[in-house]
CSV table of C-alpha atoms in Angstrom, one decimal:
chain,number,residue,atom,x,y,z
A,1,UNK,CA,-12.1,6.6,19.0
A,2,UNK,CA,-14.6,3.5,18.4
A,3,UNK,CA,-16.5,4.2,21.6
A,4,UNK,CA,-16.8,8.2,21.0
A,5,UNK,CA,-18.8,9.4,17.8
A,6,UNK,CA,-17.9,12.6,16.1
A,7,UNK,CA,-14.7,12.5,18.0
A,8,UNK,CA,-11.1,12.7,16.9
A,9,UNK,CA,-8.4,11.6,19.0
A,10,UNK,CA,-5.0,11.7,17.6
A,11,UNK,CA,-1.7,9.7,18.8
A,12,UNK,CA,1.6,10.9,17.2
A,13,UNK,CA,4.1,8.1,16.2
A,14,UNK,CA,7.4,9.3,16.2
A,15,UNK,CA,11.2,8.3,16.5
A,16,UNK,CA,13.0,5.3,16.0
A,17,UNK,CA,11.1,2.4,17.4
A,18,UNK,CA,11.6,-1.0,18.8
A,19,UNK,CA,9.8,-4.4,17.7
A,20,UNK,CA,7.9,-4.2,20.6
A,21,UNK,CA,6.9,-0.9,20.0
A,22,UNK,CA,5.0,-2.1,16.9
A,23,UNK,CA,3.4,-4.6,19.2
A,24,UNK,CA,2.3,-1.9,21.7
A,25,UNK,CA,1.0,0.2,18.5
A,26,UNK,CA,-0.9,-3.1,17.3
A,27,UNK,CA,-2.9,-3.2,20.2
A,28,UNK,CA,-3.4,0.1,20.9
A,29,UNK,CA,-4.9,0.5,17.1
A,30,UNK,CA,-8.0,-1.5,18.7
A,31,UNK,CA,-9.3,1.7,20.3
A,32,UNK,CA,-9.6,3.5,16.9
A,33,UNK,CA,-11.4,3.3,14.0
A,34,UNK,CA,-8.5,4.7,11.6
A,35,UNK,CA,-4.6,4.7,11.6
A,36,UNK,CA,-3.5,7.9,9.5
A,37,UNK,CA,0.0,7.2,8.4
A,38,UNK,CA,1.1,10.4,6.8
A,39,UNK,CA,5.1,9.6,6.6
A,40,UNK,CA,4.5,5.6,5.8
A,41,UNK,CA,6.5,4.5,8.9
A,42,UNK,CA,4.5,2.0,10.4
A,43,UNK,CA,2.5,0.7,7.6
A,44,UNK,CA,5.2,-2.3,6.7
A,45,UNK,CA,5.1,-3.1,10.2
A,46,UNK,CA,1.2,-3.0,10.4
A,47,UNK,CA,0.9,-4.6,7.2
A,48,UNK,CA,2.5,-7.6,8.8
A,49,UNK,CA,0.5,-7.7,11.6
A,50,UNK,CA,-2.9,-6.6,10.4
A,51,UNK,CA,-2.7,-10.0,8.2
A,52,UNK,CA,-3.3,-11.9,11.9
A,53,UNK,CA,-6.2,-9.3,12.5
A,54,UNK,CA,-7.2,-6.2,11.3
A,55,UNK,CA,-8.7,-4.1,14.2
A,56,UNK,CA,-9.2,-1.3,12.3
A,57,UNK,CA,-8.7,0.6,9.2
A,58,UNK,CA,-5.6,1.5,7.6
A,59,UNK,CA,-4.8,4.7,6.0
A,60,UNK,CA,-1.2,5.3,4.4
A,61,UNK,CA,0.0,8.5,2.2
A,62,UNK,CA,2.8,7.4,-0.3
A,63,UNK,CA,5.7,9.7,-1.0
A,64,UNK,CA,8.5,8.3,-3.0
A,65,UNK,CA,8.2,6.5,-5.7
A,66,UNK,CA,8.5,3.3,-7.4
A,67,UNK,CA,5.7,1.5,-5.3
A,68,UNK,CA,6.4,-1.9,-6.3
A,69,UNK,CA,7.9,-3.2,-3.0
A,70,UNK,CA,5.6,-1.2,-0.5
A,71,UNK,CA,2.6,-2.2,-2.0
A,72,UNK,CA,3.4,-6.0,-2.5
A,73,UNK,CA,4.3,-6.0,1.4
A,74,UNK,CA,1.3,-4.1,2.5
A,75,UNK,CA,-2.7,-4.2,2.7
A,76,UNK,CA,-4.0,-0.7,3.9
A,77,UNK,CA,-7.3,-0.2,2.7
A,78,UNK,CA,-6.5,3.3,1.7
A,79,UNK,CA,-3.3,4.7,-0.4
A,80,UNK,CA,-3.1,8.3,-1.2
A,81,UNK,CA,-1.4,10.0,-3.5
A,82,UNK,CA,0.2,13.5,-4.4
A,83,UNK,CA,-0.8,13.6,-8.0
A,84,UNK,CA,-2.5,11.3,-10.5
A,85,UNK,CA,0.7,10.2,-12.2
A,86,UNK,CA,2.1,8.7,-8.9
A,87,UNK,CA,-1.4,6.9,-8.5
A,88,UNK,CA,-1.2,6.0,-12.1
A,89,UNK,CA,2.4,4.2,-11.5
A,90,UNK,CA,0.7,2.1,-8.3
A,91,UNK,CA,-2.1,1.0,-11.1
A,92,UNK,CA,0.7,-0.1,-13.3
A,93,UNK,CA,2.8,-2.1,-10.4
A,94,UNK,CA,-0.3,-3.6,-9.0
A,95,UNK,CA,-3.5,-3.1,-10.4
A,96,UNK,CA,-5.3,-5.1,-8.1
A,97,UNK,CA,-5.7,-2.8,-5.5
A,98,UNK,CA,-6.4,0.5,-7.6
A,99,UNK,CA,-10.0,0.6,-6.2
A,100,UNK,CA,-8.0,1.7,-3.0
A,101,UNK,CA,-5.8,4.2,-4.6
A,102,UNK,CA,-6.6,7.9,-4.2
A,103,UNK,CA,-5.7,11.6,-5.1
A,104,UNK,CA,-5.2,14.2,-2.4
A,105,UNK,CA,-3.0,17.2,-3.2
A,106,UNK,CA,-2.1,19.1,-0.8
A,107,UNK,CA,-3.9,22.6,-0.6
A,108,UNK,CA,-2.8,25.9,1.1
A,109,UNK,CA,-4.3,27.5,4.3
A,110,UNK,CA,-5.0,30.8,2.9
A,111,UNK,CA,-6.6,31.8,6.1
A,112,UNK,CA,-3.5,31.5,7.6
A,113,UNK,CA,-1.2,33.2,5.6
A,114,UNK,CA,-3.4,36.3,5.3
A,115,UNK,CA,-3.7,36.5,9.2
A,116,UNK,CA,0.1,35.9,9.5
A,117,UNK,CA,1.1,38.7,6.7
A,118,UNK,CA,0.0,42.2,7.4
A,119,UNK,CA,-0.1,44.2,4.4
A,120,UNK,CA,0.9,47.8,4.4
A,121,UNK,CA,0.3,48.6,0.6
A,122,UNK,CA,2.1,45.7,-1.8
A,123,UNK,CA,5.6,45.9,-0.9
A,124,UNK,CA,8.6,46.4,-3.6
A,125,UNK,CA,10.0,43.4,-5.0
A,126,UNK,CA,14.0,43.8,-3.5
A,127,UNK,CA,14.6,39.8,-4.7
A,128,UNK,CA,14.2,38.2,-8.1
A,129,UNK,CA,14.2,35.0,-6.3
A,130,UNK,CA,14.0,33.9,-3.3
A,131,UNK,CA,14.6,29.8,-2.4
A,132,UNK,CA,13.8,28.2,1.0
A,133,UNK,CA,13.8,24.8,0.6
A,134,UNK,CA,16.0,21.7,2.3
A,135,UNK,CA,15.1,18.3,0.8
A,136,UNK,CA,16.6,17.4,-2.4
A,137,UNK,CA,17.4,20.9,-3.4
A,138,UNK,CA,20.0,22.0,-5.8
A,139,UNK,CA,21.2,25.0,-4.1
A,140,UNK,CA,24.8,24.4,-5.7
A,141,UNK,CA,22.7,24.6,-8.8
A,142,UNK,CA,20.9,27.9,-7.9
A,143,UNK,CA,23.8,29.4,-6.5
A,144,UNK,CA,25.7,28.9,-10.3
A,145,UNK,CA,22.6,30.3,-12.3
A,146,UNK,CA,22.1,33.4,-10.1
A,147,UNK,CA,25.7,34.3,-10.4
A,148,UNK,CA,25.6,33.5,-14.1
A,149,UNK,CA,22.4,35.7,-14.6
A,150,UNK,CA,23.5,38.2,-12.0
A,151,UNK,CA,20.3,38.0,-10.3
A,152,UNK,CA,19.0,39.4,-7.0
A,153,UNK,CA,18.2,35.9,-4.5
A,154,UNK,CA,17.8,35.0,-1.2
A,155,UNK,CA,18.2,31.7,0.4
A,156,UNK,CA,16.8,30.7,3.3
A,157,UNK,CA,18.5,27.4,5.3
A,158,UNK,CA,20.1,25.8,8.2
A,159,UNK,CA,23.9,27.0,7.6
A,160,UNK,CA,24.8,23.2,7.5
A,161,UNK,CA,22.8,23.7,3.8
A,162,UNK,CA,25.0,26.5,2.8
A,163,UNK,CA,25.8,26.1,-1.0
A,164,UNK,CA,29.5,24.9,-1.2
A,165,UNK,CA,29.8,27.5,-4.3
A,166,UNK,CA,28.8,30.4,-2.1
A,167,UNK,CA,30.2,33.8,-2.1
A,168,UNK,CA,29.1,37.0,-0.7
A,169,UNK,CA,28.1,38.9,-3.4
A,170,UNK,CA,25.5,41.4,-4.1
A,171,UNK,CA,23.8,38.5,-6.3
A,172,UNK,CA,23.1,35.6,-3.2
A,173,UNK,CA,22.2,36.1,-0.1
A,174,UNK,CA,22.1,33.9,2.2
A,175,UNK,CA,20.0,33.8,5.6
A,176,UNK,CA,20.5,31.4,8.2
A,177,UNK,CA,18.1,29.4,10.4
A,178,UNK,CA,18.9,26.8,12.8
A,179,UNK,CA,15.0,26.5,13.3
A,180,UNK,CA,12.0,26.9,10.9
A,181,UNK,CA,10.8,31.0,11.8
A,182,UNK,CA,7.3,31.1,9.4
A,183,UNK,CA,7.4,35.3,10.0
A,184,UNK,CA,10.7,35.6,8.7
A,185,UNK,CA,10.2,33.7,6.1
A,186,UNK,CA,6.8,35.0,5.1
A,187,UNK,CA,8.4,38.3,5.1
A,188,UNK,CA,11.0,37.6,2.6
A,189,UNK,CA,8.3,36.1,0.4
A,190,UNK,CA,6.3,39.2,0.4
A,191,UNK,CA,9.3,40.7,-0.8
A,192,UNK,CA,10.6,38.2,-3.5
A,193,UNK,CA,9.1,38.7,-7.2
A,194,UNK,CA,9.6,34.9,-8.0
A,195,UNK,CA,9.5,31.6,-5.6
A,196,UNK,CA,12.7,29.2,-6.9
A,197,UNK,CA,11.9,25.4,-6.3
A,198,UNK,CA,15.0,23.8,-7.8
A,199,UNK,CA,15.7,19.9,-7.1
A,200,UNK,CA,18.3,17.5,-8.0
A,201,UNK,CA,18.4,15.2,-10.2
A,202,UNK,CA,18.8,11.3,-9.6
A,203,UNK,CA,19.7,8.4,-11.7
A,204,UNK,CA,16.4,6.0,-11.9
A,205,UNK,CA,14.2,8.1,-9.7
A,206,UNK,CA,12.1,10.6,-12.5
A,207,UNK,CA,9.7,12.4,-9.9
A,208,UNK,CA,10.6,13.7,-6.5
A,209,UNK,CA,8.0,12.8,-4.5
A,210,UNK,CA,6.4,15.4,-2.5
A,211,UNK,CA,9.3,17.6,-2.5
A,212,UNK,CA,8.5,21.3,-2.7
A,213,UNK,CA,5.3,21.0,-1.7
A,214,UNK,CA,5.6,23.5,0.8
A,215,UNK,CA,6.9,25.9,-1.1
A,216,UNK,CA,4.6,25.3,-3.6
A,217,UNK,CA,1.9,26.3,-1.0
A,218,UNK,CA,3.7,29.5,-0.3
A,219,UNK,CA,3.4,30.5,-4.0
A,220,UNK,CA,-0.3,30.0,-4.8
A,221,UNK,CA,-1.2,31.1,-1.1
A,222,UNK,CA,0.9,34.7,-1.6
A,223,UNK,CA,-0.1,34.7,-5.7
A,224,UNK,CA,3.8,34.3,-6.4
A,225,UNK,CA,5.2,32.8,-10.3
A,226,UNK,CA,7.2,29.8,-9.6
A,227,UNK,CA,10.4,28.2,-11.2
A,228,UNK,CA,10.5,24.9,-10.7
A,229,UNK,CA,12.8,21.7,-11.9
A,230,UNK,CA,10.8,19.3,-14.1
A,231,UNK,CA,10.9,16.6,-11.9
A,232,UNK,CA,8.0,17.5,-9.2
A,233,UNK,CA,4.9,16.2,-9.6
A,234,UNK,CA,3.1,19.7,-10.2
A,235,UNK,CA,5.5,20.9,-13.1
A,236,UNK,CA,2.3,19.6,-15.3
A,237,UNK,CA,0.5,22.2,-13.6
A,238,UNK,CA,3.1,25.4,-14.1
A,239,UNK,CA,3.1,24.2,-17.7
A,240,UNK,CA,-0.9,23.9,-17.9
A,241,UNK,CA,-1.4,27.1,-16.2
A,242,UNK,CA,1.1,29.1,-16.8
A,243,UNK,CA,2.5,29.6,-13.1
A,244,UNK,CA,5.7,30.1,-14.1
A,245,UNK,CA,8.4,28.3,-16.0
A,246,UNK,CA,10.0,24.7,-15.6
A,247,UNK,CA,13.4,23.9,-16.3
A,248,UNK,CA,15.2,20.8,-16.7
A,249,UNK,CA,16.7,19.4,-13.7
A,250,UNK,CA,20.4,19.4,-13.5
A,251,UNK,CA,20.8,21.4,-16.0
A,252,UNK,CA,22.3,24.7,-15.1
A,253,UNK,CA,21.7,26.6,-18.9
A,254,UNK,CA,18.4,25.8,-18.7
A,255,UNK,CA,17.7,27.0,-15.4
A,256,UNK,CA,19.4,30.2,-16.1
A,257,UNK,CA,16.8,31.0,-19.4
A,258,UNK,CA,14.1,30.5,-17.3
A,259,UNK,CA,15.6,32.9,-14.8
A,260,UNK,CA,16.3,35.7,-17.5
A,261,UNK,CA,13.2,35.6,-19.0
A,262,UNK,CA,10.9,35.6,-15.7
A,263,UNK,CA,13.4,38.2,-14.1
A,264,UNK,CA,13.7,40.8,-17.6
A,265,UNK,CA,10.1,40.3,-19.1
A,266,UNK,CA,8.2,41.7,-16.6
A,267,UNK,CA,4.6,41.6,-19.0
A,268,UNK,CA,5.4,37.4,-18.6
A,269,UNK,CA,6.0,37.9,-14.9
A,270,UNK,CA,2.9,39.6,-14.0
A,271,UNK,CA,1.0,36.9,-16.4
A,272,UNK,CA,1.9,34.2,-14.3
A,273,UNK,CA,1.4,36.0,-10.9
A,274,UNK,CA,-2.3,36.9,-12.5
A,275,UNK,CA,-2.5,32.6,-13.6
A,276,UNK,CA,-1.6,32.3,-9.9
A,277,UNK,CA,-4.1,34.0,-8.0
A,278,UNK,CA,-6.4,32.1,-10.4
A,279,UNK,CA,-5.5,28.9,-9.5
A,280,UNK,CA,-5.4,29.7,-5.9
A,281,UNK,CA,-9.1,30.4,-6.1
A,282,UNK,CA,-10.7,26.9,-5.6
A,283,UNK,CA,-7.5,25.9,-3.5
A,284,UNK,CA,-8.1,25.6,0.1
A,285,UNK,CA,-7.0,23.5,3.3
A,286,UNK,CA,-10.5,23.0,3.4
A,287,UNK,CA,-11.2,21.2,0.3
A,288,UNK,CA,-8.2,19.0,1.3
A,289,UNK,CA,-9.7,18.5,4.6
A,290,UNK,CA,-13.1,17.2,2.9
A,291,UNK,CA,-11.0,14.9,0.3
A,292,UNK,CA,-9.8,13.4,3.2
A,293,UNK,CA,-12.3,13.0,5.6
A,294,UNK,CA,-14.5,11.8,2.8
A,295,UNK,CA,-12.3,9.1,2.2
A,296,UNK,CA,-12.2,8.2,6.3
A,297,UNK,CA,-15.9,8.0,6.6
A,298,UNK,CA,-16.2,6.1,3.8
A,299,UNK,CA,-14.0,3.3,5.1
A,300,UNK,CA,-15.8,3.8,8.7
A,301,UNK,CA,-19.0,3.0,7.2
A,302,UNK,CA,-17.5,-0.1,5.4
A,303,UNK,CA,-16.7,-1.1,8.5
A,304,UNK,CA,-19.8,-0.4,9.7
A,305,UNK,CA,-21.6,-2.7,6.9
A,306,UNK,CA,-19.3,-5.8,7.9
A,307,UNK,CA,-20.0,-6.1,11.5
């Protein structure tokens, strides 16, 4: 807050609000130096009403694109961005503000994931595969391939996600959660040769967004190869890097080559988990924590300068 130096006070924003709710948050944005909005649900409202008076910074992470619309409605003073091609399409629909467009990907909590996994020697890989994910994933998709490649996989998901083309086989299994269990899931990581981060397709939308994101985490946190659909924004980096394979989204022959040759060429396999661990090296939640707070104080002292 404005009046407290070196401290951080947070106020979570959540659920469906009124008009006057934005009001309320207007007002309340006078007591702090920076509004963080990480799921860009109050910078249309804010945009609006910071044009009367700005009484403070904004901050606003952009997921989805194309940006066109958001951008031309808003003014924060800070857009972030999951990889350099999404900040390279705001450039393109409105070059104006690029001097307030930034990079931050997110990085893993290593930390975390080695006090949460205790290791008792490296444990057997009993899956080929193993898929967690629930936003825009193509787990009909997944389901196909593994039975066409007869492939050991797990699935992790609310039941409501259940594949429709399920069957209980010894190919597919699939584990349900009504509620996110990280110990569960981190187990049946550990125990997964390859992390499967397939995503739909959709007509006039190229890149995903965010999506997979967290499993991507998983993956370079636990040293895991990835498969992944071409149409997430760190596919450029599996190819660059050689974390794994990509395959083209929607398309079920494709995803089922890239399955046979990580699951049957175990040399390729271990290459990737090696490129893994390599990459993780310099990847840290504390190097994203720096990005970002470098980014916050430099629009504090900006503020700062025009008093």
């Amino acid at each position: 807050m404005k009046e407290n130096k070196g401290y951080i006070d947070f106020l979570l924003w959540t659920g469906k609000k009124t008009a006057l709710d934005f009001i309320r948050l207007y007002f309340l944005c006078f007591k702090y130096d920076i509004v963080f909005d990480t799921l860009c649900s109050v910078t249309k409202q804010m945009g609006i009403l910071f044009r009367l008076f700005r009484p403070c910074r904004l901050v606003t992470i952009l997921h989805h694109p194309p940006f066109t619309k958001i951008l031309r409605l808003t003014r924060s003073d800070a857009y972030l961005f999951f990889d350099d091609t999404y900040l390279d399409m705001a450039v393109k629909d409105m070059p104006s503000m690029k001097e307030r467009y930034h990079t931050i990907r997110w990085q893993p909590d290593k930390v975390w994931y080695a006090e949460k996994l205790i290791k008792k020697g490296q444990p057997e890989d009993e899956y080929d595969f193993i898929d967690n994910g629930k936003t825009g994933r193509d787990h009909e998709l997944m389901a196909e391939a593994v039975y066409e490649t007869n492939s050991r996989a797990i699935l992790i998901n609310h039941p409501d996600l259940r594949p429709k083309n399920y069957r209980r086989s010894g190919c597919l299994t699939f584990i349900e959660q009504l509620r996110p269990d990280d110990m569960a899931l981190l187990r049946f990581l550990s125990r997964s040769a390859c992390v499967l981060i397939p995503c739909k397709k959709k007509e006039g939308q190229p890149l995903m967004g965010p999506v997979g994101s967290t499993s991507f985490m998983d993956a370079i946190a636990l040293g895991k190869p990835i498969i992944c659909s071409d149409n997430l924004y760190f596919a450029g980096d599996v190819r660059q890097y050689g974390l794994g394979l990509v395959y083209k989204a929607g398309h079920k022959e494709s995803l089922s080559d890239c399955m046979c040759r990580m699951k049957e060429d175990t040399v390729f396999r271990q290459t990737c988990a090696a490129n893994m661990r390599q990459y993780a090296e310099d990847k840290s939640i504390k190097n994203y924590s720096h990005e970002l707070f470098a980014i916050f104080h430099r629009l504090i002292e900006l503020s700062l300068i025009h008093i």
